[in-house]
Coordinates of C-alpha atoms in Angstrom, one line a residue:
M1 CA 0.0 0.0 0.0
R2 CA 1.3 3.4 -0.9
N3 CA 2.5 5.8 1.8
K4 CA 0.9 8.8 0.2
F5 CA -1.8 8.8 -2.4
D6 CA -0.9 10.4 -5.6
G7 CA -4.3 11.6 -6.9
R8 CA -7.7 12.5 -5.5
P9 CA -11.0 10.8 -6.2
A10 CA -13.9 12.9 -7.4
A11 CA -15.4 14.9 -4.6
G12 CA -18.9 14.4 -3.5
R13 CA -18.8 10.6 -3.6
G14 CA -20.5 9.0 -0.5
A15 CA -18.4 7.4 2.2
P16 CA -17.6 3.7 1.9
S17 CA -19.4 1.2 4.1
A18 CA -17.7 -0.1 7.2
A19 CA -17.2 -3.4 5.4
A20 CA -15.5 -1.7 2.4
P21 CA -11.7 -2.4 1.9
L22 CA -9.3 -0.2 3.8
E23 CA -7.9 1.1 0.5
D24 CA -11.3 2.5 -0.5
W25 CA -11.6 4.3 2.8
L26 CA -8.1 5.9 2.5
R27 CA -8.7 7.0 -1.1
W28 CA -12.1 8.5 -0.1
Q29 CA -10.6 10.4 2.8
E30 CA -8.2 12.2 0.4
A31 CA -11.2 14.0 -1.1
L32 CA -12.7 15.4 2.1
H33 CA -10.5 18.5 2.2
P34 CA -9.1 20.5 -0.8
L35 CA -5.7 20.6 0.9
S36 CA -3.6 17.6 2.1
I37 CA -2.3 19.8 5.0
A38 CA -4.6 22.3 6.7
L39 CA -3.3 23.2 10.1
G40 CA -5.8 24.3 12.8
L41 CA -7.9 22.6 15.5
E42 CA -11.4 24.1 14.9
R43 CA -12.7 21.5 12.5
V44 CA -11.2 18.5 14.2
R45 CA -12.4 19.7 17.7
E46 CA -15.9 20.1 16.3
V47 CA -16.0 16.4 15.2
A48 CA -14.1 15.2 18.3
A49 CA -16.8 16.8 20.5
R50 CA -19.5 14.8 18.7
L51 CA -17.5 11.6 19.3
A52 CA -17.1 12.5 23.0
L53 CA -13.3 12.8 22.5
P54 CA -10.8 13.3 23.9
A55 CA -11.4 10.4 26.3
T56 CA -10.6 11.1 29.9
G57 CA -9.5 7.5 30.7
P58 CA -6.1 7.0 29.1
R59 CA -2.9 8.8 30.3
T60 CA -1.4 10.6 27.3
V61 CA 2.2 11.2 26.2
T62 CA 2.4 13.5 23.2
V63 CA 5.7 13.4 21.2
A64 CA 6.6 16.4 19.0
G65 CA 9.9 17.4 17.3
T66 CA 11.6 17.3 13.9
N67 CA 13.7 14.1 14.2
G68 CA 13.6 11.3 16.7
K69 CA 9.8 11.3 17.2
G70 CA 9.3 7.8 15.9
S71 CA 12.0 6.1 18.0
T72 CA 10.8 8.1 21.0
A73 CA 7.2 7.0 20.6
A74 CA 8.3 3.4 19.9
L75 CA 10.4 3.2 23.1
L76 CA 7.7 4.8 25.2
S77 CA 5.2 2.2 24.0
E78 CA 7.6 -0.7 24.6
I79 CA 8.3 0.4 28.2
Y80 CA 4.6 0.8 29.1
L81 CA 3.8 -2.5 27.4
A82 CA 6.6 -4.2 29.4
A83 CA 5.2 -2.6 32.6
G84 CA 1.8 -4.3 31.9
Y85 CA -0.2 -1.3 30.7
R86 CA -2.7 -1.7 27.8
T87 CA -1.1 0.7 25.3
G88 CA -2.2 2.5 22.2
T89 CA 0.3 4.1 19.8
Y90 CA -0.4 6.5 17.0
T91 CA 2.4 7.4 14.6
S92 CA 2.9 8.8 11.1
P93 CA 3.7 8.4 8.3
H94 CA 3.6 4.6 7.8
L95 CA 6.3 2.8 5.8
L96 CA 4.5 -0.1 4.1
R97 CA 0.9 -0.3 5.4
Y98 CA -1.4 2.3 6.9
N99 CA -2.1 -0.2 9.7
E100 CA 1.3 0.6 11.1
R101 CA 0.0 4.0 12.2
I102 CA -2.4 2.7 14.9
A103 CA -1.3 -0.1 17.2
I104 CA -2.8 -1.5 20.3
N105 CA -0.4 -3.4 22.6
G106 CA 2.2 -3.3 19.9
E107 CA 0.1 -4.9 17.2
A108 CA -1.0 -3.0 14.1
A109 CA -4.8 -2.6 13.9
P110 CA -6.3 -5.0 11.4
D111 CA -8.1 -3.6 8.3
A112 CA -11.6 -4.4 9.7
V113 CA -10.9 -2.6 13.0
L114 CA -9.6 0.5 11.2
T115 CA -12.6 0.7 8.8
G116 CA -14.9 0.3 11.8
A117 CA -13.2 3.3 13.4
F118 CA -13.4 5.3 10.2
A119 CA -17.1 4.5 10.0
A120 CA -17.6 5.8 13.5
V121 CA -15.8 9.1 12.7
E122 CA -17.8 9.5 9.5
K123 CA -21.1 9.0 11.3
S124 CA -20.2 12.0 13.5
R125 CA -18.5 14.2 10.9
G126 CA -21.6 15.7 9.3
A127 CA -20.5 18.3 6.8
T128 CA -17.2 19.2 8.4
P129 CA -14.3 18.6 6.0
L130 CA -11.3 16.7 7.5
T131 CA -7.9 16.1 6.1
Y132 CA -6.5 12.6 5.7
F133 CA -4.4 13.1 8.9
E134 CA -7.2 14.6 10.9
F135 CA -9.5 11.7 10.0
G136 CA -6.9 9.2 11.0
T137 CA -6.2 11.0 14.3
L138 CA -9.8 10.9 15.3
A139 CA -10.1 7.2 14.3
A140 CA -7.1 6.4 16.5
L141 CA -8.4 8.2 19.5
W142 CA -11.8 6.6 19.1
L143 CA -10.3 3.2 18.8
F144 CA -8.1 3.7 21.8
R145 CA -11.1 4.7 23.9
E146 CA -13.2 1.8 22.7
S147 CA -10.3 -0.6 23.3
G148 CA -9.8 0.6 26.9
V149 CA -6.2 1.5 26.6
Q150 CA -4.5 2.8 29.7
V151 CA -1.7 4.7 28.1
Q152 CA -1.8 6.4 24.6
V153 CA 1.4 7.6 22.9
L154 CA 0.6 10.1 20.2
E155 CA 3.1 11.3 17.7
V156 CA 2.5 14.8 16.3
G157 CA 2.3 14.8 12.5
L158 CA 3.5 18.3 11.7
G159 CA 4.4 21.1 14.1
G160 CA 2.5 20.9 17.4
R161 CA 0.4 23.9 18.2
L162 CA -2.0 23.4 15.3
D163 CA -1.6 19.7 14.7
A164 CA -4.7 17.5 15.2
V165 CA -3.0 15.5 17.9
N166 CA -2.9 18.6 20.0
L167 CA -6.6 18.4 20.7
V168 CA -5.6 16.1 23.5
D169 CA -4.1 17.6 26.7
A170 CA -1.0 15.6 27.2
D171 CA -0.2 14.3 30.7
C172 CA 3.4 14.6 29.6
A173 CA 4.7 16.2 26.4
V174 CA 8.1 15.2 24.9
I175 CA 9.9 17.5 22.4
T176 CA 12.7 15.8 20.5
S177 CA 15.4 17.4 18.3
I178 CA 14.4 20.5 16.4
G179 CA 15.6 21.0 12.8
L180 CA 14.7 22.9 9.7
D181 CA 11.8 21.1 8.1
H182 CA 8.3 22.1 6.9
V183 CA 9.5 25.7 7.0
E184 CA 6.6 26.9 4.8
Y185 CA 4.2 26.0 7.7
L186 CA 6.3 26.3 10.9
G187 CA 8.8 29.2 10.2
K188 CA 12.2 29.6 8.7
D189 CA 14.4 29.3 11.8
R190 CA 14.7 26.9 14.7
D191 CA 13.3 29.4 17.1
S192 CA 10.1 29.8 15.2
I193 CA 9.8 26.0 14.7
G194 CA 10.5 25.3 18.4
R195 CA 7.7 27.7 19.3
E196 CA 5.3 25.8 17.2
K197 CA 6.4 22.4 18.6
A198 CA 6.1 23.8 22.2
G199 CA 2.4 24.3 21.5
V200 CA 1.9 20.7 22.8
L201 CA 3.0 21.8 26.4
R202 CA 0.3 22.3 29.0
A203 CA 0.3 24.5 32.1
G204 CA 1.1 22.6 35.3
R205 CA 1.9 19.3 33.4
P206 CA 5.4 17.8 33.0
A207 CA 7.3 18.4 29.8
V208 CA 10.6 17.0 28.5
C209 CA 12.9 18.3 25.8
S210 CA 15.6 15.9 24.6
D211 CA 17.2 18.3 22.1
P212 CA 20.8 18.9 23.5
Q213 CA 20.8 22.4 22.0
P214 CA 17.1 23.4 22.0
P215 CA 16.0 26.7 20.6
A216 CA 15.3 29.3 23.4
S217 CA 11.6 29.5 22.4
I218 CA 10.8 26.1 23.9
G219 CA 12.0 27.1 27.4
A220 CA 10.4 30.5 27.1
H221 CA 7.0 29.1 26.2
A222 CA 7.2 26.6 29.0
R223 CA 7.9 29.4 31.5
T224 CA 5.2 31.6 30.1
I225 CA 2.5 29.0 30.5
G226 CA 3.9 27.4 33.7
A227 CA 4.8 24.0 32.2
P228 CA 7.6 22.3 34.4
L229 CA 10.2 21.5 31.7
W230 CA 13.1 19.0 32.1
S231 CA 15.8 19.6 29.5
Y232 CA 18.6 17.2 28.3
G233 CA 21.9 18.2 29.8
R234 CA 20.4 20.4 32.5
D235 CA 17.9 18.3 34.3
F236 CA 18.9 14.9 33.1
H237 CA 21.9 13.4 31.3
V238 CA 23.6 10.2 30.3
Q239 CA 26.9 8.5 30.9
R240 CA 28.1 6.0 28.4
A241 CA 30.4 3.0 28.7
A242 CA 31.4 0.4 26.2
D243 CA 28.4 -1.9 26.7
F244 CA 26.0 -0.1 29.0
W245 CA 24.9 3.4 30.0
N246 CA 23.7 5.3 33.0
W247 CA 20.8 7.8 33.2
H248 CA 20.8 10.5 35.9
G249 CA 17.8 12.8 36.8
P250 CA 17.3 15.2 39.7
D251 CA 16.3 12.5 42.1
T252 CA 16.4 9.2 40.1
H253 CA 19.3 7.3 38.7
Y254 CA 19.4 4.2 36.5
K255 CA 22.7 2.4 36.1
K256 CA 24.1 -0.2 33.7
L257 CA 21.2 0.0 31.3
P258 CA 21.4 -2.0 28.1
P259 CA 22.0 0.1 25.0
P260 CA 19.0 1.0 22.9
A261 CA 18.4 -1.6 20.3
L262 CA 18.3 1.0 17.5
A263 CA 21.7 1.9 16.1
G264 CA 23.4 5.3 16.5
D265 CA 24.6 7.7 19.2
I266 CA 21.4 9.8 18.8
Q267 CA 19.3 6.9 20.2
Y268 CA 20.9 7.4 23.6
V269 CA 19.7 11.0 23.5
N270 CA 16.2 9.9 22.4
A271 CA 16.1 7.2 25.1
A272 CA 17.2 9.7 27.7
G273 CA 14.2 11.8 26.9
V274 CA 11.9 8.8 27.2
L275 CA 13.3 7.8 30.6
A276 CA 12.7 11.4 31.7
A277 CA 9.1 11.3 30.6
V278 CA 8.5 7.9 32.3
T279 CA 10.1 9.1 35.5
R280 CA 8.0 12.2 35.5
L281 CA 4.8 10.2 35.0
H282 CA 5.8 7.6 37.6
P283 CA 3.3 8.9 40.3
Q284 CA 0.4 8.3 37.8
L285 CA 2.0 5.3 35.9
P286 CA 4.4 3.4 38.0
V287 CA 7.0 1.6 35.9
P288 CA 9.5 -0.9 37.4
E289 CA 13.1 -0.6 36.3
A290 CA 12.9 -4.0 34.7
A291 CA 10.4 -2.6 32.2
L292 CA 12.8 0.2 31.2
R293 CA 15.4 -2.4 30.5
A294 CA 13.0 -4.7 28.6
G295 CA 11.8 -1.8 26.5
L296 CA 15.4 -0.7 25.5
V297 CA 16.2 -4.3 24.4
R298 CA 12.9 -4.8 22.5
L299 CA 12.9 -1.5 20.7
R300 CA 12.3 -1.9 17.0
L301 CA 11.4 0.6 14.3
R302 CA 11.4 0.0 10.5
G303 CA 13.5 2.3 8.3
R304 CA 15.7 3.8 11.0
F305 CA 19.2 2.8 10.1
E306 CA 17.8 -0.6 9.3
R307 CA 20.4 -3.0 8.0
R308 CA 19.7 -5.8 5.5
G309 CA 23.0 -7.4 4.5
N310 CA 24.9 -4.7 2.6
V311 CA 21.8 -2.5 2.4
V312 CA 20.8 0.3 4.8
L313 CA 17.3 1.7 4.9
D314 CA 16.9 5.1 6.5
V315 CA 14.0 7.6 6.3
A316 CA 16.3 10.6 6.8
H317 CA 14.9 13.5 4.7
N318 CA 16.4 16.7 6.2
V319 CA 19.9 18.0 6.9
E320 CA 19.9 17.1 10.6
A321 CA 18.8 13.6 9.9
A322 CA 21.4 13.3 7.2
R323 CA 24.1 14.2 9.7
V324 CA 22.9 11.4 12.0
L325 CA 22.8 9.0 9.0
A326 CA 26.4 10.0 8.0
D327 CA 27.7 9.4 11.6
N328 CA 26.1 6.0 11.7
L329 CA 27.5 5.0 8.4
R330 CA 31.0 6.1 9.5
S331 CA 30.8 3.8 12.5
L332 CA 29.4 0.9 10.4
A333 CA 32.3 0.3 8.1
P334 CA 35.1 2.1 6.1
G335 CA 34.6 2.8 2.4
Q336 CA 32.2 4.8 0.3
C337 CA 28.6 4.0 -0.2
R338 CA 26.1 4.1 -3.1
F339 CA 23.1 6.2 -2.2
V340 CA 19.7 5.7 -3.6
I341 CA 17.9 9.0 -3.0
G342 CA 14.3 10.0 -3.7
M343 CA 13.0 13.2 -2.2
L344 CA 9.9 15.4 -2.0
S345 CA 9.8 19.0 -3.4
D346 CA 9.7 20.7 0.0
K347 CA 12.9 19.0 1.3
P348 CA 16.4 20.5 1.3
V349 CA 17.9 18.5 -1.5
E350 CA 21.2 20.4 -1.8
G351 CA 21.9 20.5 1.9
F352 CA 21.0 16.8 2.3
A353 CA 23.4 15.9 -0.5
Q354 CA 26.3 18.0 0.8
V355 CA 26.2 16.1 4.1
L356 CA 26.3 12.7 2.5
A357 CA 28.8 13.6 -0.3
P358 CA 32.0 12.7 1.6
L359 CA 30.7 9.2 2.0
A360 CA 29.3 8.7 -1.5
E361 CA 30.8 6.7 -4.3
S362 CA 27.8 7.6 -6.5
L363 CA 24.3 8.9 -6.2
Y364 CA 21.2 7.3 -7.8
A365 CA 18.4 9.8 -8.1
A366 CA 15.1 8.1 -7.9
G367 CA 12.0 9.9 -9.1
L368 CA 9.0 10.0 -6.7
P369 CA 5.4 10.4 -7.8
P370 CA 3.8 13.8 -8.4
P371 CA 2.5 16.2 -7.2
R372 CA 5.1 16.4 -4.3
G373 CA 7.8 14.0 -5.6
I374 CA 10.8 15.3 -7.5
A375 CA 11.4 13.7 -10.9
G376 CA 14.6 11.7 -11.3
A377 CA 16.2 14.0 -13.9
E378 CA 15.5 17.1 -11.8
L379 CA 16.7 15.4 -8.7
A380 CA 19.9 14.2 -10.4
R381 CA 20.7 17.8 -11.5
R382 CA 20.2 19.1 -8.0
L383 CA 22.1 16.3 -6.2
G384 CA 25.0 16.6 -8.7
G385 CA 25.8 20.0 -7.3
C386 CA 27.5 18.3 -4.3
G387 CA 30.3 17.1 -6.6
V388 CA 29.3 13.4 -6.7
P389 CA 28.1 11.8 -9.9
A390 CA 24.3 11.4 -9.9
R391 CA 22.4 9.1 -12.3
A392 CA 18.7 9.7 -13.0
F393 CA 16.0 7.1 -12.7
D394 CA 12.2 7.3 -13.1
A395 CA 11.4 5.4 -9.9
V396 CA 13.0 3.9 -6.9
A397 CA 12.9 0.3 -8.1
P398 CA 15.3 0.7 -11.1
A399 CA 17.6 3.0 -9.1
F400 CA 17.8 0.6 -6.2
A401 CA 18.5 -2.4 -8.6
A402 CA 21.2 -0.5 -10.4
A403 CA 22.9 0.5 -7.1
R404 CA 22.9 -3.1 -5.8
A405 CA 24.2 -4.4 -9.1
D406 CA 27.0 -1.8 -9.1
A407 CA 27.9 -2.5 -5.4
R408 CA 28.2 -6.3 -6.1
G409 CA 27.7 -7.0 -2.5
R410 CA 31.0 -5.3 -1.5
Q411 CA 29.8 -1.8 -0.9
T412 CA 27.0 -0.5 1.3
V413 CA 23.9 0.6 -0.6
V414 CA 21.8 3.2 1.3
A415 CA 18.2 4.0 0.4
C416 CA 17.1 7.4 2.0
G417 CA 15.5 10.8 1.4
S418 CA 11.9 9.9 2.1
F419 CA 9.6 7.3 3.6
L420 CA 8.5 6.7 0.0
T421 CA 12.0 5.8 -1.1
V422 CA 12.6 3.5 1.8
A423 CA 9.2 1.8 1.4
A424 CA 9.9 1.1 -2.3
A425 CA 13.4 -0.3 -1.5
A426 CA 12.0 -2.4 1.3
E427 CA 9.4 -3.9 -1.1
Q428 CA 12.2 -4.8 -3.6
L429 CA 14.1 -6.6 -0.8
H430 CA 10.9 -8.5 0.1
G431 CA 10.3 -9.3 -3.6

């Protein structure tokens, strides 16, 4: 199933039935609003009220940020599952199947469960237009309530202040690293973007920022509204050894923890923020130390420096994420890599390529579908500005096949630049 739908069905068609295929529901949702992204909470709050949402039962952890949201949400869910809580997790985008976005107790929701939730949202929607993301957010919250989850981990889709997820008052909000992404919606500098992300904070409720160098706007907003904020390096920090690490907070310490199961130095930073959130919620959601350890070991997340033989799949698509990817590749093995890159038109192509260029033997520019995808020829031209040869391909599959053939199993092939790129490469590996 595609990660993003390329076209829109004709408006005005009635909603599918609850028994209709999931694909029909997803295509139909694309027609409900003239824009794929329409920030603001008025419409989604209106429909949520008719659904009696947000529910008051589950404790909520909201995760905002530019990079690190997915691994943070995944680790939070693993820890609360290991502690015995019935847990709901809402993330986006998906890699291969929409079902990945909504999970209960670590299991992706089946098609029939999702379409049932969609039907419940549609029954209450009336004439209010909803975006694809807003519809899915309401369906997730409805499903978590109906399933009786005790903890819901909600990943913000874009920004924070005006994102549909922000209709829920988080019991604890986590802000991960802040970078330059979606600048047309969030602002052109880290301070502006941080201010938008900080919109998920709530007065009097604990907040955590795991960015080691956060923009000043996050702390300023926390002080303005009276949200007690813990920051990485100030209120909590880590000490690393060869095969374990220690976490230190104001009054709590965890020693000789197993390394996070995801690769890369940044995962210690993300995990530190998770442990801070869990610690701050301990009075409401007690978690034994054994559950922290189990969660770190069980942590899995597709497409985050995922290694398959000599292939690396990584959904990095901005400059900050490219730096993390480059650091991980340097620690993996010496030698240059062959990069299969497909990107969307709103992403920093030139900056992304400049970061990866020192590690690149060659670049394979893979065209992604319109309207947002960059065609292969145009992408090759822009990538080539970094000084590394770039070949153009119409799609990911032929680009990935060429890179693997050229590597001959001796060089690392890296698929990156977009969830769409990684999804297509992963499908080739499965095939």
